[in-house]
Short mmCIF file of C-alpha atoms in Angstrom, two decimals:
data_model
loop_
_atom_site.label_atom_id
_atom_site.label_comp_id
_atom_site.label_asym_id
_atom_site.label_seq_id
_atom_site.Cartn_x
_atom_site.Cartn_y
_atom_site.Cartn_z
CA UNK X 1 19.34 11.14 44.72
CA UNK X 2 17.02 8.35 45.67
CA UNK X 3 14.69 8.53 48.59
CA UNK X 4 11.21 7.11 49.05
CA UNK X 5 8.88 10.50 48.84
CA UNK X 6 6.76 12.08 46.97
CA UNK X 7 7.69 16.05 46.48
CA UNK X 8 10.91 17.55 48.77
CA UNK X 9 8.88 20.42 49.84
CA UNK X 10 5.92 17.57 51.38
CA UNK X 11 8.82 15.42 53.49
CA UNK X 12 7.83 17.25 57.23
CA UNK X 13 3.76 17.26 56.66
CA UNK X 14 3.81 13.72 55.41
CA UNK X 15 6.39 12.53 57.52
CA UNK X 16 4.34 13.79 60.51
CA UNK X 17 0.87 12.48 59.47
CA UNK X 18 2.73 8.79 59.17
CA UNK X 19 3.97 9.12 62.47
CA UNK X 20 0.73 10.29 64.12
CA UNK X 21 -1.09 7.23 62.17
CA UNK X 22 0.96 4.72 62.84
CA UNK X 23 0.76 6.06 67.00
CA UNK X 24 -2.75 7.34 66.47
CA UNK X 25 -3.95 5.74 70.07
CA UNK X 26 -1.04 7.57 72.05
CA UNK X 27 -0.18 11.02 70.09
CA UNK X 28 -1.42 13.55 67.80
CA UNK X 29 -1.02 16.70 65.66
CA UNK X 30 -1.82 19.93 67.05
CA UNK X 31 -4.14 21.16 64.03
CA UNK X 32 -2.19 23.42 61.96
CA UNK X 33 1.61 23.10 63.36
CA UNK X 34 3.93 20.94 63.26
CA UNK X 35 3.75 19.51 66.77
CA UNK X 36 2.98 16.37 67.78
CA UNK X 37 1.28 15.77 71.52
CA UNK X 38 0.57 13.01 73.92
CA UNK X 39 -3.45 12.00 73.30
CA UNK X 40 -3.97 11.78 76.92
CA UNK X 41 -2.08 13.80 79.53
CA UNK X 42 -1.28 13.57 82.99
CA UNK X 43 -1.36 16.30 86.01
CA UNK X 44 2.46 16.53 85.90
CA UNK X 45 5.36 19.08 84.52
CA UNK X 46 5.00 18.85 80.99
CA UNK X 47 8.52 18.05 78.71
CA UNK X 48 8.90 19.53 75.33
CA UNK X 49 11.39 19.36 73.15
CA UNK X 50 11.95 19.73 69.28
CA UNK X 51 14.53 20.52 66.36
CA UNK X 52 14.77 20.37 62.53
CA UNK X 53 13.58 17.33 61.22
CA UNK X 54 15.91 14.73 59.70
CA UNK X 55 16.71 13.45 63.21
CA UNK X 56 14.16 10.51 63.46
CA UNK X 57 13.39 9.29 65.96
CA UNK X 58 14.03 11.88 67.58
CA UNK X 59 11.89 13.64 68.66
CA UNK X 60 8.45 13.02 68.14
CA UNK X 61 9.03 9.35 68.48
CA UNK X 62 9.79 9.68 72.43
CA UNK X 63 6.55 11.28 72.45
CA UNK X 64 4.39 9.55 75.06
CA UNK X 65 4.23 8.48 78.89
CA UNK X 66 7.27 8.46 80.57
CA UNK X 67 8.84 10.95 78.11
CA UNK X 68 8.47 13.85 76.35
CA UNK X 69 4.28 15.64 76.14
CA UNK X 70 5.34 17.13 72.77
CA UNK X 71 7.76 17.10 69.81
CA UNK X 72 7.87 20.59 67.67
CA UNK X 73 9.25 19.42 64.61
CA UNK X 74 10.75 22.04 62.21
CA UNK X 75 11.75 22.06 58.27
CA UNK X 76 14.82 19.31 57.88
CA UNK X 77 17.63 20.61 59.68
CA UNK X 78 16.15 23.66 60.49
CA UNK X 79 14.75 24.82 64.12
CA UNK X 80 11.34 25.19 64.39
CA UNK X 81 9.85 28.56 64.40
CA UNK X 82 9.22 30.81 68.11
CA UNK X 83 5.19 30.55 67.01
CA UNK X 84 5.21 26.66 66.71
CA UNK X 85 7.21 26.12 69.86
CA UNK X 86 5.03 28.70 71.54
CA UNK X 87 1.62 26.43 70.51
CA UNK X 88 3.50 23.62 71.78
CA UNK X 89 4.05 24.52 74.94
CA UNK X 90 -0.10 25.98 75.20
CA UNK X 91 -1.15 22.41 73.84
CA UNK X 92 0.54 20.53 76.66
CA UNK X 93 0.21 22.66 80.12
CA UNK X 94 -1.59 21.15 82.57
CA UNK X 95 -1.09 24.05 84.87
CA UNK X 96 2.17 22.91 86.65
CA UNK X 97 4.73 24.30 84.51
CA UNK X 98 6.46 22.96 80.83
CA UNK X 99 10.27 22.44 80.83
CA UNK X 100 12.42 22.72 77.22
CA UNK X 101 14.72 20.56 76.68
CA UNK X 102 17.00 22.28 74.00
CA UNK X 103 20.18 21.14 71.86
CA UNK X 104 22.79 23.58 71.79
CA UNK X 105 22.18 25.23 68.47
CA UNK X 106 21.86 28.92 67.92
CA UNK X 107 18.72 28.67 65.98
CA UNK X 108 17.45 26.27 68.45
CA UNK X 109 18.07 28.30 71.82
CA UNK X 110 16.87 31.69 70.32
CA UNK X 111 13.71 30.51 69.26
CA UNK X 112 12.91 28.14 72.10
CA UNK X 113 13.13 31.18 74.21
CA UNK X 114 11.55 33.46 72.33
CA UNK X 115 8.69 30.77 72.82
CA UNK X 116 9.51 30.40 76.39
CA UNK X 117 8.52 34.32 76.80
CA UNK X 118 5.51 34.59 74.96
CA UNK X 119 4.16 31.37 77.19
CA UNK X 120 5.05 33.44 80.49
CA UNK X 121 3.17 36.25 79.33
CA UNK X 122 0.28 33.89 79.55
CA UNK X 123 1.51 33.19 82.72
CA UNK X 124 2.46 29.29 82.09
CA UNK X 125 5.61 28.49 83.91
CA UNK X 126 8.35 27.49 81.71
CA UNK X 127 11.61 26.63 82.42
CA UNK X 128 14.66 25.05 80.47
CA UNK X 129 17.92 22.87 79.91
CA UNK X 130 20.00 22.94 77.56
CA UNK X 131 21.75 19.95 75.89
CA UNK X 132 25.21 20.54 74.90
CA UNK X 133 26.78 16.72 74.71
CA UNK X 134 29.43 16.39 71.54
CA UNK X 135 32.65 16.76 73.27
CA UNK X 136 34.63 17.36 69.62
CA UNK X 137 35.11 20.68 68.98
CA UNK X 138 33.63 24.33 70.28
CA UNK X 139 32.31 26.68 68.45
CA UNK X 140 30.92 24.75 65.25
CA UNK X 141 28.35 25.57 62.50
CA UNK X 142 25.39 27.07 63.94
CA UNK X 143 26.14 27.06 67.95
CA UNK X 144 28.58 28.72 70.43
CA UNK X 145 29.97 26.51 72.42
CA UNK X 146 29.32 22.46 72.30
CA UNK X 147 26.76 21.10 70.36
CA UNK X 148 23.83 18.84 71.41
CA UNK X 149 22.99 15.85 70.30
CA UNK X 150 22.31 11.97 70.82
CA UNK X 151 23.06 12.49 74.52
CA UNK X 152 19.66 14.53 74.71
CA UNK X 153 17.43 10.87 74.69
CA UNK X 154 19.21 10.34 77.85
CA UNK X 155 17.57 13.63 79.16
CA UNK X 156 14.19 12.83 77.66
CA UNK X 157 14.01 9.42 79.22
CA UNK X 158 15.77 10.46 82.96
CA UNK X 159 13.25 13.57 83.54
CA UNK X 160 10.43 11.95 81.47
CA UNK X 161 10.62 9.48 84.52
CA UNK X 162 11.18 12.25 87.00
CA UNK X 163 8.33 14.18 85.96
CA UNK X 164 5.53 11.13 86.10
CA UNK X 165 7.08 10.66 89.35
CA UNK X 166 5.88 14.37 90.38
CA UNK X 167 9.19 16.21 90.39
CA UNK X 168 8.41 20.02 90.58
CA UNK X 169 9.35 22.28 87.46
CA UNK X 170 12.56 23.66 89.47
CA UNK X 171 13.47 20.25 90.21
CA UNK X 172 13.85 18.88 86.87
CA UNK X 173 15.49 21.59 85.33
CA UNK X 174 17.86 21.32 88.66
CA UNK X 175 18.38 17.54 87.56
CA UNK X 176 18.41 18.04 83.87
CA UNK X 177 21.15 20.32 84.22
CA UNK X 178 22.76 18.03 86.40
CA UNK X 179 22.10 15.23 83.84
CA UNK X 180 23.75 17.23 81.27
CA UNK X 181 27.25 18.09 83.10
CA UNK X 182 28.07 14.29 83.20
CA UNK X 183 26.29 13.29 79.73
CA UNK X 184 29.23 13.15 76.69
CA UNK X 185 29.10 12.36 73.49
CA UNK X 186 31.64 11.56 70.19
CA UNK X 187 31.02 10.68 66.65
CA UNK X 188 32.42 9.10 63.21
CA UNK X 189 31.08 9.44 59.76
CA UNK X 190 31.81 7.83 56.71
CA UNK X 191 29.52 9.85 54.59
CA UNK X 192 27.62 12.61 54.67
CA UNK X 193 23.79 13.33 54.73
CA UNK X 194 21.69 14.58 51.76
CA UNK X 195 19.38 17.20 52.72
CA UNK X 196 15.86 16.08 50.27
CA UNK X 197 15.41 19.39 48.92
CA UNK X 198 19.07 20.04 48.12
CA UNK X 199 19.43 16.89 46.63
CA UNK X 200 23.14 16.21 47.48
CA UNK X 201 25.37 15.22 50.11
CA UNK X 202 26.15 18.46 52.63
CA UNK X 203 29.91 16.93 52.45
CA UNK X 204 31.64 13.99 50.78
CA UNK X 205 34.63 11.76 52.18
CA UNK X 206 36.76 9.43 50.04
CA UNK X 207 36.04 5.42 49.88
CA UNK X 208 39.01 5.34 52.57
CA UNK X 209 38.05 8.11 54.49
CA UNK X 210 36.25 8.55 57.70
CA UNK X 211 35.88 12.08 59.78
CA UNK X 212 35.96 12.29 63.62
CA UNK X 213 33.73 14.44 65.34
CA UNK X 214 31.21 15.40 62.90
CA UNK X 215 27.82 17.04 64.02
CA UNK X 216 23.97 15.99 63.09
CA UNK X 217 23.75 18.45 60.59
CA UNK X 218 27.49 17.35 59.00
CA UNK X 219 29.20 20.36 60.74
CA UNK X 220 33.07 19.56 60.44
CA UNK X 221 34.26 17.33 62.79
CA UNK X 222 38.28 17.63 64.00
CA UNK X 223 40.14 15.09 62.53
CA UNK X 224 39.63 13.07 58.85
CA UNK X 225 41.55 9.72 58.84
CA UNK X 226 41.81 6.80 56.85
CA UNK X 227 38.88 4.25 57.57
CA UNK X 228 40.33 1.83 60.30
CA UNK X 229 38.39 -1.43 62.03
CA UNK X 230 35.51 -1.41 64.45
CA UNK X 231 37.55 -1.59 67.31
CA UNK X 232 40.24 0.95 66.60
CA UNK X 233 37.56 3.41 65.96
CA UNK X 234 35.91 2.50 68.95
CA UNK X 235 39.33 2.69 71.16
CA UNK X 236 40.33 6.43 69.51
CA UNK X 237 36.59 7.76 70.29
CA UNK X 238 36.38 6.02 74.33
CA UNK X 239 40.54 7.61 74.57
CA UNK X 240 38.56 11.38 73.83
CA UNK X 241 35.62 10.32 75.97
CA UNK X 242 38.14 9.43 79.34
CA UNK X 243 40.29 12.58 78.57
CA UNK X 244 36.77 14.20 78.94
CA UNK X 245 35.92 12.36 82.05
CA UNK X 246 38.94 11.65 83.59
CA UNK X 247 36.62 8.74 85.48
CA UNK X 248 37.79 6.38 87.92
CA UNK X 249 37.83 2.66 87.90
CA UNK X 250 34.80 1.07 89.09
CA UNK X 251 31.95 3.94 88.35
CA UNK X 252 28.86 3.21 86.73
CA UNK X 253 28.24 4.65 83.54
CA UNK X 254 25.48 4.24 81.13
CA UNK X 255 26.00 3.93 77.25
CA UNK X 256 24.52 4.69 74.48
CA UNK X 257 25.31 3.58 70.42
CA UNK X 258 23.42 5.67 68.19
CA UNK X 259 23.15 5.20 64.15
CA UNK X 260 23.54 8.23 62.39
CA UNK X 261 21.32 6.47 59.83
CA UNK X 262 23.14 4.70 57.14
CA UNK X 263 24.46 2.33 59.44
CA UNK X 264 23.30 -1.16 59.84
CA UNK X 265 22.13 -2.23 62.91
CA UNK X 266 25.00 -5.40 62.29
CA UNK X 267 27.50 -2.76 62.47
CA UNK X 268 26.00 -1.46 65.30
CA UNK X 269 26.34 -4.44 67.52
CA UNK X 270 29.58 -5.04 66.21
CA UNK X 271 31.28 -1.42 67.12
CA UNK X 272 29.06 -2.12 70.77
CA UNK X 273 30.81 -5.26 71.40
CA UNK X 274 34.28 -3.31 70.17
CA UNK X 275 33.15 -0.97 73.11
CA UNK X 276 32.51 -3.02 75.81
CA UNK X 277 35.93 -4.47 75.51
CA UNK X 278 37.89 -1.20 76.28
CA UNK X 279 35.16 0.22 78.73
CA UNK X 280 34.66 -3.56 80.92
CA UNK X 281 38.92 -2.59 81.87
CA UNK X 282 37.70 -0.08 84.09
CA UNK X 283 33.85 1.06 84.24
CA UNK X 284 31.08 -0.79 85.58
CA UNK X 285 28.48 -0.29 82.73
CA UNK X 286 24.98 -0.77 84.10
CA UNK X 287 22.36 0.85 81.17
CA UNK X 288 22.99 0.60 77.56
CA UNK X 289 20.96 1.13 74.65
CA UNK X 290 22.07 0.46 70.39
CA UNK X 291 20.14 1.46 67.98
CA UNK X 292 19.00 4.50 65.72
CA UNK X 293 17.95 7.64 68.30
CA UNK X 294 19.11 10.57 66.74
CA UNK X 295 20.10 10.44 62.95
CA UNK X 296 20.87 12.77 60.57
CA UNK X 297 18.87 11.55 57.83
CA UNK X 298 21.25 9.28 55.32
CA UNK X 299 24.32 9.55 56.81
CA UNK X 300 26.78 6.72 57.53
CA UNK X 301 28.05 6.81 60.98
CA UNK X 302 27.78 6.44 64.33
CA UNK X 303 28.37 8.32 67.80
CA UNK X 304 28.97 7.44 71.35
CA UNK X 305 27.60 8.73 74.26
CA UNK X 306 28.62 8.18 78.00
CA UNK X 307 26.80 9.02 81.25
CA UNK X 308 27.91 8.82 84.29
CA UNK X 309 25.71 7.84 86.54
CA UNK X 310 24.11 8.91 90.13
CA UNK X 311 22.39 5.78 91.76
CA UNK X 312 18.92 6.96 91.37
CA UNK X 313 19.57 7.60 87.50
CA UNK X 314 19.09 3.70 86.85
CA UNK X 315 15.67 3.89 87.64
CA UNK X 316 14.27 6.37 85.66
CA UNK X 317 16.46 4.85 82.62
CA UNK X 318 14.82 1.72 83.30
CA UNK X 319 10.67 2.44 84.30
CA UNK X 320 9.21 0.88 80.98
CA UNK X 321 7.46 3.10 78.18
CA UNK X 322 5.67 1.57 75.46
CA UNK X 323 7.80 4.20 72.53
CA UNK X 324 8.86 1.93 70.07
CA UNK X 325 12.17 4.44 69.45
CA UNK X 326 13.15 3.89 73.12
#
């Protein structure tokens, strides 16, 4: 194993203190957790949201104006703990309320509301959505029911804009939700990810092989196949994504390409191009964004992630933020 660190058990501290340097004028650590907050905020509905680490950008680097207040990070691939959520959500309210936004992992949804009810005994307001994008298979490792993942930028960025517009708590957990029902995402690998302290790839796939479906973690996907060309892959994952959908020509949809990443940013471009060609037949795509949102550390891949769109969604998608990850 090769990776630019010092000791495994150090990645999360030091991994946060870089961020928080390198960002030092906008965010910062909440002393003694693992939570990063915006320096300065605003008398709005606070957004949280958070995960196991290994997932960068996501999430502390949406962290900022126009997105989320705070990022609880937790050990690499691991959810962060009911106590560090719980300062999280103190560290942020401004006194109108903190909404979660949660991927669909057991871990992840126990503790978050575990959180959520120690903050109401304090009587903050909290409320939540939950994120549960990856269309490929029910029922995976560590969730019931569909998993969430790169989809959940889309929700950061949409009510991130809602809220600094002054949206109530009930309403953005209203349009969250609502966010969420037309927000689907698919993914390939062609390798796995290799967890620092474990020191070895979580699952390994012959030089021809690529796997369908698999989750940010590596959770099995449904379907391992013998590597094909940018476009085929692209055309079997948008044929899932319609059955899905079952749109109808002319909507407007916005897209996301996310690196899992291993993957070159040249790849990226080239499998978004592949995309474009298949979708331009029938949707009108109005928002897209390629790049590295939500990784799982090392791994070679890439997923997918359609959302169809409502016309006031376009705005919020679009009011600038100075995050570098957006």
């Amino acid at each position: 194993m090769k990776k630019i660190m010092n000791q495994p058990t150090d990645v999360l501290a030091e991994m946060i203190r870089g961020i928080v340097q390198a960002n030092e004028s906008t965010i910062e650590q909440v002393p003694n957790t693992f939570v990063v907050k915006q320096k300065e905020l605003a008398k709005q509905v606070s957004l949280i949201s958070g995960g196991g680490s290994g997932h960068e950008p996501a999430h502390a680097g949406f962290v900022g104006e126009g997105m989320l207040q705070a990022a609880v990070c937790g050990q690499v691939f691991t959810s962060p703990t009911p106590d560090q959520i719980y300062e999280g959500i103190k560290s942020v309210n401004t006194g109108n309320g903190v909404v979660l936004i949660v991927k669909n992992y057991s871990g992840d949804i126990m503790n978050f509301e575990m959180a959520k009810e120690l903050a109401e005994l304090d009587g903050i307001e909290v409320g939540t959505v939950v994120v549960d994008d990856d269309i490929a298979v029910e029922d995976s490792t560590f969730t019931q029911g569909k998993r969430g993942v790169a989809g959940t930028v889309f929700v950061h960025k949409i009510l991130g804009a809602a809220a600094k517009k002054g949206l109530s708590l009930d309403e953005l957990v209203a349009l969250g939700n609502q966010v969420v029902r037309q927000l689907k995402t698919i993914s390939v690998a062609l390798s796995g990810a290799t967890v620092p302290e474990v020191g070895t790839p979580g699952f390994t796939l012959a030089e021809t092989d690529i796997e369908f479906g698999v989750g940010i973690h590596g959770e099995p996907g449904y379907a391992r196949e013998t590597m094909c060309s940018s476009n085929e892959i692209a055309q079997k994952m948008i044929e899932k994504l319609e059955k899905a959908f079952s749109w109808e020509n002319g909507e407007k949809f916005a897209v996301m390409v996310n690196g899992l990443g291993g993957t070159p940013l040249m790849e990226q471009y080239i499998f978004y191009q592949d995309v474009r060609k298949h979708l331009d037949r029938e949707l009108d795509v109005v928002f897209s964004k390629v790049g590295n949102f939500m990784t799982a550390i090392d791994m070679a891949g890439i997923s997918l992630t359609l959302l169809k769109l409502e016309p006031e969604w376009v705005a919020y998608l679009t009011e600038p933020v100075a995050h570098t990850a957006w």
